[in-house]
mmCIF file of C-alpha atoms in Angstrom:
data_model
loop_
_atom_site.group_PDB
_atom_site.id
_atom_site.type_symbol
_atom_site.label_atom_id
_atom_site.label_comp_id
_atom_site.label_asym_id
_atom_site.label_seq_id
_atom_site.Cartn_x
_atom_site.Cartn_y
_atom_site.Cartn_z
ATOM 1 C CA MET A 1 133.993 -76.721 -53.725
ATOM 2 C CA LYS A 2 133.684 -73.753 -51.425
ATOM 3 C CA LEU A 3 131.105 -71.072 -52.124
ATOM 4 C CA SER A 4 132.180 -67.968 -53.979
ATOM 5 C CA ILE A 5 131.933 -64.853 -51.832
ATOM 6 C CA THR A 6 131.783 -61.196 -52.774
ATOM 7 C CA VAL A 7 132.752 -58.455 -50.319
ATOM 8 C CA ILE A 8 131.536 -54.963 -51.161
ATOM 9 C CA GLY A 9 133.447 -52.296 -49.271
ATOM 10 C CA THR A 10 137.105 -52.842 -48.425
ATOM 11 C CA GLY A 11 137.888 -50.322 -45.750
ATOM 12 C CA ARG A 12 139.703 -51.644 -42.692
ATOM 13 C CA MET A 13 136.811 -53.857 -41.610
ATOM 14 C CA GLY A 14 135.817 -55.003 -45.086
ATOM 15 C CA SER A 15 139.438 -55.848 -45.849
ATOM 16 C CA ALA A 16 139.640 -57.880 -42.646
ATOM 17 C CA LEU A 17 136.495 -59.799 -43.655
ATOM 18 C CA ALA A 18 137.779 -60.489 -47.161
ATOM 19 C CA GLY A 19 141.232 -61.420 -45.862
ATOM 20 C CA SER A 20 139.778 -63.983 -43.465
ATOM 21 C CA LEU A 21 137.691 -65.540 -46.233
ATOM 22 C CA LEU A 22 140.736 -65.784 -48.483
ATOM 23 C CA GLN A 23 142.773 -67.330 -45.691
ATOM 24 C CA SER A 24 140.046 -69.962 -45.259
ATOM 25 C CA GLY A 25 140.174 -70.806 -48.950
ATOM 26 C CA TYR A 26 136.996 -69.132 -50.187
ATOM 27 C CA PRO A 27 137.088 -67.719 -53.738
ATOM 28 C CA THR A 28 136.593 -64.039 -52.951
ATOM 29 C CA THR A 29 135.681 -61.139 -55.210
ATOM 30 C CA VAL A 30 135.970 -57.599 -53.863
ATOM 31 C CA TRP A 31 134.790 -54.175 -54.919
ATOM 32 C CA ASN A 32 135.472 -50.769 -53.434
ATOM 33 C CA ARG A 33 134.693 -47.278 -54.637
ATOM 34 C CA THR A 34 138.389 -46.382 -54.253
ATOM 35 C CA ARG A 35 139.978 -49.224 -56.201
ATOM 36 C CA GLN A 36 143.453 -48.861 -54.720
ATOM 37 C CA LYS A 37 142.115 -50.058 -51.354
ATOM 38 C CA THR A 38 141.601 -53.470 -52.948
ATOM 39 C CA ASP A 39 145.267 -53.829 -53.987
ATOM 40 C CA PRO A 40 146.442 -55.655 -50.812
ATOM 41 C CA LEU A 41 143.568 -58.125 -51.189
ATOM 42 C CA ALA A 42 144.405 -58.689 -54.852
ATOM 43 C CA ARG A 43 147.908 -59.654 -53.777
ATOM 44 C CA LEU A 44 146.329 -62.220 -51.439
ATOM 45 C CA GLY A 45 144.371 -63.733 -54.304
ATOM 46 C CA ALA A 46 141.125 -61.771 -54.381
ATOM 47 C CA ILE A 47 139.481 -60.973 -57.689
ATOM 48 C CA VAL A 48 138.858 -57.233 -58.035
ATOM 49 C CA ALA A 49 135.568 -56.521 -59.811
ATOM 50 C CA PRO A 50 135.443 -53.412 -62.003
ATOM 51 C CA SER A 51 131.829 -52.666 -61.058
ATOM 52 C CA VAL A 52 129.309 -53.395 -58.333
ATOM 53 C CA GLU A 53 127.129 -55.327 -60.770
ATOM 54 C CA GLU A 54 130.018 -57.598 -61.766
ATOM 55 C CA ALA A 55 130.935 -58.068 -58.117
ATOM 56 C CA VAL A 56 127.387 -59.161 -57.281
ATOM 57 C CA ASN A 57 127.258 -61.503 -60.274
ATOM 58 C CA ALA A 58 130.488 -63.170 -59.130
ATOM 59 C CA GLY A 59 129.367 -64.203 -55.652
ATOM 60 C CA GLU A 60 126.899 -66.715 -54.280
ATOM 61 C CA ILE A 61 127.009 -64.825 -50.981
ATOM 62 C CA ILE A 62 127.299 -61.031 -51.012
ATOM 63 C CA ILE A 63 128.777 -59.441 -47.881
ATOM 64 C CA VAL A 64 128.279 -55.686 -47.648
ATOM 65 C CA ASN A 65 130.390 -53.473 -45.375
ATOM 66 C CA VAL A 66 130.101 -49.833 -46.393
ATOM 67 C CA SER A 67 129.492 -46.605 -44.464
ATOM 68 C CA ASP A 68 125.755 -46.891 -43.783
ATOM 69 C CA TYR A 69 122.472 -48.257 -45.137
ATOM 70 C CA GLU A 70 122.014 -45.277 -47.426
ATOM 71 C CA ALA A 71 125.327 -46.125 -49.085
ATOM 72 C CA THR A 72 124.140 -49.725 -49.498
ATOM 73 C CA LYS A 73 120.916 -48.527 -51.097
ATOM 74 C CA ALA A 74 122.827 -46.337 -53.535
ATOM 75 C CA LEU A 75 124.983 -49.300 -54.564
ATOM 76 C CA LEU A 76 122.536 -52.210 -54.606
ATOM 77 C CA HIS A 77 118.937 -51.018 -54.781
ATOM 78 C CA SER A 78 118.655 -50.750 -58.544
ATOM 79 C CA ASP A 79 116.942 -52.745 -61.273
ATOM 80 C CA ALA A 80 120.244 -54.128 -62.571
ATOM 81 C CA ILE A 81 121.332 -55.374 -59.150
ATOM 82 C CA ALA A 82 117.846 -56.614 -58.285
ATOM 83 C CA SER A 83 117.957 -59.113 -61.133
ATOM 84 C CA ALA A 84 121.469 -60.225 -60.148
ATOM 85 C CA ILE A 85 120.722 -60.961 -56.481
ATOM 86 C CA ARG A 86 117.756 -63.265 -57.024
ATOM 87 C CA GLY A 87 118.404 -66.545 -55.195
ATOM 88 C CA LYS A 88 121.549 -65.258 -53.484
ATOM 89 C CA LEU A 89 122.274 -64.488 -49.837
ATOM 90 C CA ILE A 90 122.977 -60.886 -48.890
ATOM 91 C CA VAL A 91 124.765 -60.389 -45.567
ATOM 92 C CA GLU A 92 124.623 -56.747 -44.500
ATOM 93 C CA LEU A 93 127.426 -55.993 -42.035
ATOM 94 C CA THR A 94 127.117 -52.232 -42.300
ATOM 95 C CA SER A 95 126.234 -50.336 -39.131
ATOM 96 C CA GLY A 96 122.624 -49.206 -39.066
ATOM 97 C CA THR A 97 119.372 -49.130 -37.148
ATOM 98 C CA PRO A 98 116.828 -51.887 -36.501
ATOM 99 C CA ASN A 99 114.305 -50.085 -38.713
ATOM 100 C CA GLY A 100 116.885 -49.798 -41.476
ATOM 101 C CA ALA A 101 117.454 -53.543 -41.260
ATOM 102 C CA ARG A 102 113.728 -54.246 -41.491
ATOM 103 C CA GLU A 103 113.352 -52.030 -44.549
ATOM 104 C CA ALA A 104 116.331 -53.700 -46.212
ATOM 105 C CA ALA A 105 115.013 -57.192 -45.440
ATOM 106 C CA GLU A 106 111.709 -56.311 -47.077
ATOM 107 C CA TRP A 107 113.417 -54.972 -50.221
ATOM 108 C CA TYR A 108 115.551 -58.089 -50.643
ATOM 109 C CA ARG A 109 112.569 -60.365 -49.964
ATOM 110 C CA GLU A 110 110.581 -58.591 -52.673
ATOM 111 C CA HIS A 111 113.463 -59.180 -55.107
ATOM 112 C CA GLY A 112 113.910 -62.883 -54.374
ATOM 113 C CA ALA A 113 117.077 -62.755 -52.271
ATOM 114 C CA ASN A 114 117.793 -64.176 -48.827
ATOM 115 C CA TYR A 115 118.955 -61.604 -46.289
ATOM 116 C CA LEU A 116 120.841 -61.665 -43.004
ATOM 117 C CA ASP A 117 121.469 -58.420 -41.184
ATOM 118 C CA GLY A 118 124.508 -58.300 -38.943
ATOM 119 C CA ALA A 119 126.421 -56.288 -36.414
ATOM 120 C CA ILE A 120 130.158 -56.696 -35.957
ATOM 121 C CA MET A 121 131.002 -56.508 -32.261
ATOM 122 C CA ALA A 122 134.751 -56.353 -32.792
ATOM 123 C CA THR A 123 137.571 -54.276 -34.181
ATOM 124 C CA PRO A 124 139.215 -55.458 -37.438
ATOM 125 C CA ASP A 125 142.046 -57.255 -35.632
ATOM 126 C CA TYR A 126 139.523 -59.682 -34.088
ATOM 127 C CA ILE A 127 138.038 -60.782 -37.414
ATOM 128 C CA GLY A 128 138.965 -64.363 -38.195
ATOM 129 C CA THR A 129 139.968 -65.100 -34.586
ATOM 130 C CA GLU A 130 138.229 -67.249 -31.999
ATOM 131 C CA ALA A 131 137.116 -64.103 -30.172
ATOM 132 C CA GLY A 132 135.645 -62.478 -33.281
ATOM 133 C CA THR A 133 131.979 -61.744 -32.525
ATOM 134 C CA ILE A 134 129.359 -61.028 -35.188
ATOM 135 C CA LEU A 135 125.627 -61.019 -34.507
ATOM 136 C CA LEU A 136 123.338 -62.079 -37.367
ATOM 137 C CA ALA A 137 119.560 -61.827 -37.628
ATOM 138 C CA GLY A 138 117.187 -63.190 -40.243
ATOM 139 C CA PRO A 139 116.152 -66.611 -41.549
ATOM 140 C CA ARG A 140 117.702 -69.336 -39.408
ATOM 141 C CA ALA A 141 118.039 -71.640 -42.397
ATOM 142 C CA ALA A 142 120.223 -69.102 -44.215
ATOM 143 C CA PHE A 143 122.498 -68.968 -41.182
ATOM 144 C CA ASP A 144 122.673 -72.721 -40.585
ATOM 145 C CA THR A 145 123.368 -73.518 -44.225
ATOM 146 C CA ASN A 146 126.375 -71.201 -44.269
ATOM 147 C CA ARG A 147 127.883 -71.801 -40.836
ATOM 148 C CA ASP A 148 131.287 -72.648 -42.312
ATOM 149 C CA VAL A 149 131.436 -69.319 -44.125
ATOM 150 C CA PHE A 150 130.558 -67.405 -40.962
ATOM 151 C CA ARG A 151 133.022 -69.499 -38.959
ATOM 152 C CA ALA A 152 135.754 -68.145 -41.215
ATOM 153 C CA LEU A 153 134.865 -64.624 -40.066
ATOM 154 C CA GLY A 154 135.132 -65.370 -36.360
ATOM 155 C CA GLY A 155 134.723 -68.002 -33.716
ATOM 156 C CA ASN A 156 131.774 -66.293 -32.088
ATOM 157 C CA VAL A 157 129.398 -65.589 -34.971
ATOM 158 C CA GLN A 158 125.882 -65.993 -33.571
ATOM 159 C CA HIS A 159 122.363 -66.159 -34.917
ATOM 160 C CA VAL A 160 120.334 -63.930 -32.572
ATOM 161 C CA GLY A 161 116.849 -64.269 -34.034
ATOM 162 C CA GLU A 162 114.673 -64.313 -37.120
ATOM 163 C CA GLU A 163 113.500 -60.703 -36.707
ATOM 164 C CA PRO A 164 115.857 -58.726 -39.011
ATOM 165 C CA GLY A 165 116.297 -55.758 -36.660
ATOM 166 C CA ARG A 166 117.488 -57.860 -33.713
ATOM 167 C CA ALA A 167 121.237 -57.709 -34.422
ATOM 168 C CA ASN A 168 121.287 -53.943 -34.788
ATOM 169 C CA GLY A 169 119.128 -53.553 -31.695
ATOM 170 C CA LEU A 170 121.656 -55.567 -29.691
ATOM 171 C CA ASP A 171 124.479 -53.608 -31.304
ATOM 172 C CA SER A 172 122.995 -50.300 -30.115
ATOM 173 C CA ALA A 173 122.388 -51.692 -26.636
ATOM 174 C CA LEU A 174 125.949 -52.991 -26.279
ATOM 175 C CA LEU A 175 127.415 -49.782 -27.683
ATOM 176 C CA ALA A 176 125.448 -47.866 -25.060
ATOM 177 C CA ILE A 177 127.291 -49.856 -22.392
ATOM 178 C CA MET A 178 130.618 -49.300 -24.134
ATOM 179 C CA TRP A 179 130.148 -45.552 -24.538
ATOM 180 C CA GLY A 180 128.976 -45.271 -20.950
ATOM 181 C CA ALA A 181 132.269 -46.857 -19.905
ATOM 182 C CA LEU A 182 134.385 -44.750 -22.266
ATOM 183 C CA PHE A 183 132.747 -41.430 -21.380
ATOM 184 C CA GLY A 184 132.894 -42.417 -17.716
ATOM 185 C CA THR A 185 136.615 -42.973 -18.171
ATOM 186 C CA LEU A 186 136.968 -39.525 -19.735
ATOM 187 C CA HIS A 187 135.297 -38.057 -16.651
ATOM 188 C CA ALA A 188 137.584 -40.087 -14.397
ATOM 189 C CA ILE A 189 140.644 -38.813 -16.277
ATOM 190 C CA ALA A 190 139.429 -35.202 -16.034
ATOM 191 C CA VAL A 191 138.772 -35.513 -12.295
ATOM 192 C CA SER A 192 142.129 -37.216 -11.708
ATOM 193 C CA GLN A 193 144.020 -34.561 -13.629
ATOM 194 C CA ALA A 194 142.188 -31.750 -11.822
ATOM 195 C CA GLU A 195 143.011 -33.355 -8.463
ATOM 196 C CA GLU A 196 146.624 -34.102 -9.512
ATOM 197 C CA ILE A 197 146.162 -37.864 -9.321
ATOM 198 C CA GLU A 198 148.531 -39.774 -11.614
ATOM 199 C CA LEU A 199 146.703 -41.661 -14.339
ATOM 200 C CA GLY A 200 148.768 -44.729 -13.541
ATOM 201 C CA GLU A 201 147.188 -44.700 -10.096
ATOM 202 C CA LEU A 202 143.738 -44.351 -11.677
ATOM 203 C CA ALA A 203 144.490 -47.412 -13.834
ATOM 204 C CA ARG A 204 145.594 -49.455 -10.826
ATOM 205 C CA GLN A 205 142.502 -48.568 -8.816
ATOM 206 C CA TRP A 206 140.248 -49.287 -11.800
ATOM 207 C CA SER A 207 141.675 -52.790 -12.039
ATOM 208 C CA ALA A 208 140.697 -53.368 -8.406
ATOM 209 C CA THR A 209 137.237 -51.826 -8.839
ATOM 210 C CA ALA A 210 136.285 -53.356 -12.214
ATOM 211 C CA PRO A 211 134.923 -56.666 -10.797
ATOM 212 C CA VAL A 212 132.579 -54.720 -8.500
ATOM 213 C CA ILE A 213 131.255 -52.673 -11.435
ATOM 214 C CA ASP A 214 130.851 -55.796 -13.588
ATOM 215 C CA GLY A 215 128.786 -57.298 -10.784
ATOM 216 C CA LEU A 216 126.602 -54.193 -10.551
ATOM 217 C CA VAL A 217 125.933 -54.240 -14.303
ATOM 218 C CA THR A 218 125.039 -57.935 -14.247
ATOM 219 C CA ASP A 219 122.750 -57.406 -11.251
ATOM 220 C CA LEU A 220 121.075 -54.388 -12.901
ATOM 221 C CA ILE A 221 120.192 -56.402 -16.015
ATOM 222 C CA LYS A 222 119.004 -59.376 -13.936
ATOM 223 C CA ARG A 223 116.806 -57.309 -11.611
ATOM 224 C CA THR A 224 115.300 -55.254 -14.438
ATOM 225 C CA SER A 225 114.498 -58.439 -16.361
ATOM 226 C CA ALA A 226 112.698 -59.786 -13.283
ATOM 227 C CA GLY A 227 110.993 -56.463 -12.492
ATOM 228 C CA ARG A 228 112.545 -56.413 -8.998
ATOM 229 C CA PHE A 229 112.759 -52.660 -8.476
ATOM 230 C CA ALA A 230 112.044 -52.330 -4.752
ATOM 231 C CA SER A 231 114.988 -52.602 -2.377
ATOM 232 C CA ASP A 232 115.295 -55.996 -0.706
ATOM 233 C CA ASN A 233 117.860 -58.090 1.148
ATOM 234 C CA GLU A 234 119.788 -58.686 -2.096
ATOM 235 C CA THR A 235 119.961 -55.023 -3.148
ATOM 236 C CA LEU A 236 123.540 -54.033 -3.935
ATOM 237 C CA SER A 237 122.883 -50.313 -4.289
ATOM 238 C CA SER A 238 119.927 -48.010 -3.798
ATOM 239 C CA ILE A 239 118.997 -44.874 -5.705
ATOM 240 C CA SER A 240 119.577 -42.895 -2.493
ATOM 241 C CA ALA A 241 123.196 -44.023 -2.143
ATOM 242 C CA HIS A 242 124.016 -43.394 -5.800
ATOM 243 C CA HIS A 243 122.293 -40.007 -5.904
ATOM 244 C CA GLY A 244 124.173 -38.816 -2.825
ATOM 245 C CA ALA A 245 127.507 -39.799 -4.332
ATOM 246 C CA MET A 246 126.529 -38.188 -7.635
ATOM 247 C CA GLN A 247 126.044 -34.849 -5.885
ATOM 248 C CA HIS A 248 129.628 -34.990 -4.633
ATOM 249 C CA LEU A 249 130.857 -35.626 -8.185
ATOM 250 C CA LEU A 250 128.746 -32.781 -9.550
ATOM 251 C CA GLU A 251 130.100 -30.402 -6.903
ATOM 252 C CA LEU A 252 133.692 -31.393 -7.650
ATOM 253 C CA MET A 253 133.182 -30.991 -11.402
ATOM 254 C CA GLN A 254 131.561 -27.597 -10.907
ATOM 255 C CA PHE A 255 134.471 -26.447 -8.733
ATOM 256 C CA ARG A 256 137.092 -27.736 -11.167
ATOM 257 C CA GLU A 257 135.174 -26.443 -14.232
ATOM 258 C CA ILE A 258 134.864 -29.903 -15.772
ATOM 259 C CA ASP A 259 132.135 -30.353 -18.390
ATOM 260 C CA ARG A 260 129.005 -31.584 -16.624
ATOM 261 C CA SER A 261 126.660 -32.065 -19.588
ATOM 262 C CA ILE A 262 126.611 -35.873 -19.394
ATOM 263 C CA VAL A 263 126.450 -36.200 -15.615
ATOM 264 C CA ASP A 264 123.776 -33.489 -15.458
ATOM 265 C CA GLY A 265 121.755 -35.812 -17.690
ATOM 266 C CA TYR A 266 122.292 -38.646 -15.215
ATOM 267 C CA ASP A 267 121.209 -36.346 -12.390
ATOM 268 C CA ALA A 268 118.015 -35.443 -14.249
ATOM 269 C CA ILE A 269 117.064 -39.142 -14.399
ATOM 270 C CA PHE A 270 117.748 -39.493 -10.663
ATOM 271 C CA LYS A 271 115.537 -36.497 -9.940
ATOM 272 C CA ARG A 272 112.620 -37.839 -11.994
ATOM 273 C CA ALA A 273 112.754 -41.150 -10.148
ATOM 274 C CA ILE A 274 113.057 -39.489 -6.746
ATOM 275 C CA ALA A 275 110.145 -37.136 -7.501
ATOM 276 C CA ALA A 276 108.059 -40.223 -8.290
ATOM 277 C CA GLY A 277 108.818 -41.678 -4.855
ATOM 278 C CA HIS A 278 111.637 -44.117 -5.644
ATOM 279 C CA LEU A 279 114.454 -42.633 -3.514
ATOM 280 C CA HIS A 280 114.952 -45.818 -1.491
ATOM 281 C CA ASP A 281 114.315 -48.321 -4.285
ATOM 282 C CA ASP A 282 116.976 -50.424 -5.960
ATOM 283 C CA PHE A 283 119.066 -48.630 -8.610
ATOM 284 C CA ALA A 284 117.305 -50.856 -11.191
ATOM 285 C CA ALA A 285 114.144 -48.761 -10.707
ATOM 286 C CA LEU A 286 115.812 -46.051 -12.822
ATOM 287 C CA SER A 287 115.203 -48.268 -15.860
ATOM 288 C CA ASN A 288 111.593 -47.091 -15.734
ATOM 289 C CA PHE A 289 112.593 -43.449 -16.250
ATOM 290 C CA LEU A 290 114.522 -43.517 -19.529
ATOM 291 C CA ALA A 291 111.531 -43.199 -21.859
ATOM 292 C CA THR A 292 110.422 -39.717 -22.903
ATOM 293 C CA GLY A 293 107.878 -38.192 -20.587
ATOM 294 C CA LYS A 294 108.611 -40.378 -17.562
#
């Protein structure tokens, strides 16, 4: 028989998680603060628990997907729940911080429960598909024992380490890349509109340029990992070249009255590195100037 699963929190993502488990044949109990959000899942065969305590009692694995770690604490960190979770596996898929994950792992350990902390690197429509990516951190044995359950949530569910904060650390790092791309796109749209460039043309040119940018990102990570910050024969771009081009962008944005707050921040990092003598080093040398005080 398949394990019984409880999903706490049935917003769009929680509903996608519960729906995928139901589709894979797992007996699934759900709970949500607003009960009506569980109605579609009930029609799919989910059991709707009237209380959090009953939801926890019903599942051998408890998957949590609420607003944040504070919401999880308010729901689960009580004496009544503590006695109910002993011997069970808690899988926290709520967005949070690495420190929040470590604190949660310690609380569950003290109360006799196994704990995996996760980060969902997908939108709800990817859950249950081959491309669905979820990162999980915590005891490897808890992950390996329940691979089939995690496989139901997505084809790319990965164990990324025993340290409980690892998944959320990776989540923050990957989101930083994503937001850099999205805010960069907002700047590109603003510049294009100010210069009366059709956005369809911007999209076409982005398609041609994207492989170059992907290569630069891959090279940046590789060089920083190796500590290769000085320019050499394999350097793709130097701080000097990027800083010069950045000044042209800043001038254009100033002239067109486009918000410069983000790119001014970029420029400040350039200036710190240049003041420290790194003008002609590889762009990767900027990685040494992100920490406060550098």
